[in-house]
PDB file of C-alpha atoms in Angstrom:
ATOM      1  CA  MET A 489     -16.516  24.726   4.930  1.00  0.00           C
ATOM      2  CA  ALA A 490     -15.455  21.317   5.448  1.00  0.00           C
ATOM      3  CA  HIS A 491     -16.775  18.399   3.367  1.00  0.00           C
ATOM      4  CA  PRO A 492     -19.140  15.827   4.926  1.00  0.00           C
ATOM      5  CA  GLN A 493     -17.695  12.157   5.844  1.00  0.00           C
ATOM      6  CA  MET A 494     -18.538  10.408   3.036  1.00  0.00           C
ATOM      7  CA  PHE A 495     -17.163   6.973   3.948  1.00  0.00           C
ATOM      8  CA  ASP A 496     -18.315   4.554   6.819  1.00  0.00           C
ATOM      9  CA  ASP A 497     -15.532   3.958   9.545  1.00  0.00           C
ATOM     10  CA  ASP A 498     -16.387   0.151   9.834  1.00  0.00           C
ATOM     11  CA  ASP A 499     -16.375  -0.216   6.063  1.00  0.00           C
ATOM     12  CA  PRO A 500     -14.476  -3.756   6.004  1.00  0.00           C
ATOM     13  CA  VAL A 501     -13.319  -2.977   2.218  1.00  0.00           C
ATOM     14  CA  LEU A 502     -11.806   0.069   3.366  1.00  0.00           C
ATOM     15  CA  ALA A 503     -10.215  -1.341   6.265  1.00  0.00           C
ATOM     16  CA  ARG A 504      -8.514  -3.972   3.936  1.00  0.00           C
ATOM     17  CA  VAL A 505      -7.349  -1.087   1.778  1.00  0.00           C
ATOM     18  CA  ARG A 506      -6.114   0.891   4.624  1.00  0.00           C
ATOM     19  CA  GLU A 507      -3.741  -1.917   5.598  1.00  0.00           C
ATOM     20  CA  LEU A 508      -2.259  -2.200   2.311  1.00  0.00           C
ATOM     21  CA  ALA A 509      -1.831   1.517   1.867  1.00  0.00           C
ATOM     22  CA  LEU A 510      -0.411   1.891   5.039  1.00  0.00           C
ATOM     23  CA  ALA A 511       2.236  -0.981   4.918  1.00  0.00           C
ATOM     24  CA  LEU A 512       3.846   1.146   2.370  1.00  0.00           C
ATOM     25  CA  PRO A 513       6.926   3.507   3.305  1.00  0.00           C
ATOM     26  CA  GLY A 514       6.085   6.598   5.225  1.00  0.00           C
ATOM     27  CA  ALA A 515       2.272   6.362   4.356  1.00  0.00           C
ATOM     28  CA  GLY A 516      -0.248   7.800   6.355  1.00  0.00           C
ATOM     29  CA  GLN A 517      -4.173   8.444   6.043  1.00  0.00           C
ATOM     30  CA  LYS A 518      -6.135  11.836   6.358  1.00  0.00           C
ATOM     31  CA  VAL A 519      -9.651  13.108   5.186  1.00  0.00           C
ATOM     32  CA  SER A 520      -9.732  14.993   2.408  1.00  0.00           C
ATOM     33  CA  HIS A 521     -12.884  15.980   0.619  1.00  0.00           C
ATOM     34  CA  GLY A 522     -14.948  14.003   2.938  1.00  0.00           C
ATOM     35  CA  ARG A 523     -13.283  10.903   1.793  1.00  0.00           C
ATOM     36  CA  PRO A 524     -10.076   8.626   3.024  1.00  0.00           C
ATOM     37  CA  ALA A 525      -7.045   9.593   1.282  1.00  0.00           C
ATOM     38  CA  PHE A 526      -3.533   7.951   1.492  1.00  0.00           C
ATOM     39  CA  PHE A 527      -0.859   9.683   1.187  1.00  0.00           C
ATOM     40  CA  THR A 528       3.191  10.477   1.903  1.00  0.00           C
ATOM     41  CA  THR A 529       4.350  14.090   0.856  1.00  0.00           C
ATOM     42  CA  LYS A 530       1.336  13.620  -1.813  1.00  0.00           C
ATOM     43  CA  VAL A 531      -1.694  11.719  -2.265  1.00  0.00           C
ATOM     44  CA  PHE A 532      -1.317   8.312  -3.763  1.00  0.00           C
ATOM     45  CA  ALA A 533      -4.544   6.885  -3.197  1.00  0.00           C
ATOM     46  CA  TYR A 534      -8.292   7.777  -2.234  1.00  0.00           C
ATOM     47  CA  TYR A 535     -11.161   5.402  -0.960  1.00  0.00           C
ATOM     48  CA  GLY A 536     -14.363   6.130  -2.760  1.00  0.00           C
ATOM     49  CA  GLY A 537     -15.026   8.845  -5.663  1.00  0.00           C
ATOM     50  CA  SER A 538     -17.755  10.166  -7.864  1.00  0.00           C
ATOM     51  CA  LEU A 539     -18.586  11.083 -11.710  1.00  0.00           C
ATOM     52  CA  ARG A 540     -20.815  13.026 -13.522  1.00  0.00           C
ATOM     53  CA  VAL A 541     -23.084  11.321 -15.791  1.00  0.00           C
ATOM     54  CA  ASP A 542     -25.414  13.166 -17.941  1.00  0.00           C
ATOM     55  CA  GLY A 543     -25.570  15.850 -15.489  1.00  0.00           C
ATOM     56  CA  SER A 544     -25.917  13.862 -12.533  1.00  0.00           C
ATOM     57  CA  TRP A 545     -23.354  12.404  -9.945  1.00  0.00           C
ATOM     58  CA  VAL A 546     -22.872   8.864  -9.650  1.00  0.00           C
ATOM     59  CA  GLU A 547     -20.999   7.924  -6.543  1.00  0.00           C
ATOM     60  CA  HIS A 548     -18.894   5.049  -6.118  1.00  0.00           C
ATOM     61  CA  PRO A 549     -18.605   4.547  -2.555  1.00  0.00           C
ATOM     62  CA  SER A 550     -16.439   1.062  -2.684  1.00  0.00           C
ATOM     63  CA  CYS A 551     -13.485   2.281  -5.044  1.00  0.00           C
ATOM     64  CA  LEU A 552      -9.849   2.973  -5.220  1.00  0.00           C
ATOM     65  CA  LEU A 553      -8.696   6.186  -6.828  1.00  0.00           C
ATOM     66  CA  VAL A 554      -5.003   5.403  -8.177  1.00  0.00           C
ATOM     67  CA  ASN A 555      -2.681   7.687 -10.165  1.00  0.00           C
ATOM     68  CA  LEU A 556      -1.275   5.541 -12.761  1.00  0.00           C
ATOM     69  CA  ASP A 557       0.869   5.867 -15.806  1.00  0.00           C
ATOM     70  CA  GLU A 558      -0.919   5.989 -19.310  1.00  0.00           C
ATOM     71  CA  ALA A 559      -0.496   2.617 -20.496  1.00  0.00           C
ATOM     72  CA  GLU A 560      -1.837   1.680 -17.054  1.00  0.00           C
ATOM     73  CA  THR A 561      -4.670   3.790 -17.072  1.00  0.00           C
ATOM     74  CA  ALA A 562      -5.460   2.779 -20.753  1.00  0.00           C
ATOM     75  CA  ALA A 563      -5.741  -0.750 -19.669  1.00  0.00           C
ATOM     76  CA  LEU A 564      -7.767  -0.239 -16.844  1.00  0.00           C
ATOM     77  CA  LEU A 565     -10.522   1.856 -18.787  1.00  0.00           C
ATOM     78  CA  GLU A 566     -11.174  -0.880 -20.949  1.00  0.00           C
ATOM     79  CA  GLU A 567     -12.935  -2.676 -18.003  1.00  0.00           C
ATOM     80  CA  ASP A 568     -16.539  -1.852 -17.002  1.00  0.00           C
ATOM     81  CA  ARG A 569     -15.611  -1.659 -13.341  1.00  0.00           C
ATOM     82  CA  CYS A 570     -12.768   1.122 -14.121  1.00  0.00           C
ATOM     83  CA  PHE A 571     -13.668   5.027 -14.747  1.00  0.00           C
ATOM     84  CA  VAL A 572     -12.471   8.355 -14.950  1.00  0.00           C
ATOM     85  CA  PRO A 573     -13.539  10.039 -11.419  1.00  0.00           C
ATOM     86  CA  ALA A 574     -14.785  13.507 -11.122  1.00  0.00           C
ATOM     87  CA  TYR A 575     -12.117  16.157 -10.838  1.00  0.00           C
ATOM     88  CA  LEU A 576      -8.921  13.922 -10.315  1.00  0.00           C
ATOM     89  CA  GLY A 577      -9.475  12.179 -13.862  1.00  0.00           C
ATOM     90  CA  ALA A 578      -8.155  15.159 -15.820  1.00  0.00           C
ATOM     91  CA  SER A 579      -4.904  14.673 -13.922  1.00  0.00           C
ATOM     92  CA  GLY A 580      -4.607  10.945 -14.685  1.00  0.00           C
ATOM     93  CA  TRP A 581      -6.187   9.607 -11.755  1.00  0.00           C
ATOM     94  CA  THR A 582      -8.507   6.143 -12.587  1.00  0.00           C
ATOM     95  CA  GLY A 583     -11.261   4.773 -10.340  1.00  0.00           C
ATOM     96  CA  VAL A 584     -11.612   1.007 -10.103  1.00  0.00           C
ATOM     97  CA  ASP A 585     -14.669  -0.529  -8.085  1.00  0.00           C
ATOM     98  CA  LEU A 586     -14.041  -2.830  -5.717  1.00  0.00           C
ATOM     99  CA  ASP A 587     -16.399  -5.836  -5.024  1.00  0.00           C
ATOM    100  CA  GLY A 588     -16.402  -6.667  -1.742  1.00  0.00           C
ATOM    101  CA  VAL A 589     -14.130  -8.193   0.785  1.00  0.00           C
ATOM    102  CA  ARG A 590     -14.321 -11.853  -0.365  1.00  0.00           C
ATOM    103  CA  ARG A 591     -14.780 -10.913  -4.334  1.00  0.00           C
ATOM    104  CA  THR A 592     -12.118  -8.645  -4.926  1.00  0.00           C
ATOM    105  CA  ASP A 593      -8.541  -9.351  -6.042  1.00  0.00           C
ATOM    106  CA  TRP A 594      -6.683  -7.784  -2.684  1.00  0.00           C
ATOM    107  CA  ALA A 595      -3.335  -8.888  -5.366  1.00  0.00           C
ATOM    108  CA  GLU A 596      -4.132  -6.542  -7.756  1.00  0.00           C
ATOM    109  CA  VAL A 597      -5.297  -3.981  -5.196  1.00  0.00           C
ATOM    110  CA  ALA A 598      -1.533  -3.796  -3.720  1.00  0.00           C
ATOM    111  CA  GLU A 599      -0.069  -3.779  -7.107  1.00  0.00           C
ATOM    112  CA  LEU A 600      -2.203  -0.550  -7.872  1.00  0.00           C
ATOM    113  CA  LEU A 601      -1.244   1.001  -4.777  1.00  0.00           C
ATOM    114  CA  ASP A 602       2.339  -0.217  -5.435  1.00  0.00           C
ATOM    115  CA  ALA A 603       2.158   1.574  -8.599  1.00  0.00           C
ATOM    116  CA  SER A 604       0.455   4.977  -7.758  1.00  0.00           C
ATOM    117  CA  PHE A 605       2.836   5.108  -4.630  1.00  0.00           C
ATOM    118  CA  ARG A 606       5.952   4.933  -6.498  1.00  0.00           C
ATOM    119  CA  ARG A 607       4.478   7.811  -8.959  1.00  0.00           C
ATOM    120  CA  THR A 608       3.879   9.838  -5.880  1.00  0.00           C
ATOM    121  CA  ALA A 609       6.407   9.291  -3.160  1.00  0.00           C
ATOM    122  CA  PRO A 610       9.470  10.984  -2.840  1.00  0.00           C
ATOM    123  CA  ALA A 611      12.679   8.734  -4.115  1.00  0.00           C
ATOM    124  CA  ARG A 612      13.792   7.660  -0.647  1.00  0.00           C
ATOM    125  CA  LEU A 613      10.702   6.166   0.288  1.00  0.00           C
ATOM    126  CA  VAL A 614      10.477   4.407  -3.092  1.00  0.00           C
ATOM    127  CA  ALA A 615      14.076   3.064  -2.403  1.00  0.00           C
ATOM    128  CA  GLN A 616      12.782   1.917   1.023  1.00  0.00           C
ATOM    129  CA  LEU A 617      10.288  -0.278  -0.582  1.00  0.00           C
ATOM    130  CA  ASP A 618      12.184  -1.307  -2.951  1.00  0.00           C
ATOM    131  CA  ASP A 619      14.485  -2.687   0.120  1.00  0.00           C
ATOM    132  CA  GLN A 620      11.518  -4.140   1.652  1.00  0.00           C
ATOM    133  CA  LEU A 621      10.626  -6.075  -1.428  1.00  0.00           C
ATOM    134  CA  ASP A 622      14.312  -7.547  -2.122  1.00  0.00           C
ATOM    135  CA  ALA A 623      14.528  -8.772   1.794  1.00  0.00           C
ATOM    136  CA  ARG A 624      11.485 -11.085   1.158  1.00  0.00           C
TER     137      ARG A 624
END
């Protein structure tokens, strides 16, 4: 049974996340478990997530889920806007709530996407990203 769509195609925050994620080499988008997922050969980011609090599901519809190293994860989890998402948290994923188009730090979002991309993408795509950054 397919999961229901859990996002709005017209969400301007999603549009900005999509723009940043799809600018990475070889990146694509698919819907996984009802949410937008950005991937190369593996998923490097999801838009939207949830967690279980006292037996109830708490949705975080406007958040970014990324796979970071332990130090980055620990630093982020000290902030109230960050959380360990259901299911994926056990595999090192971190949720970061986004605060609308105008109030979100898009440079930080780009850095988080970059870091997660580098952990999951094939070496040739990471090298391509490095070449793009060196050319700037």
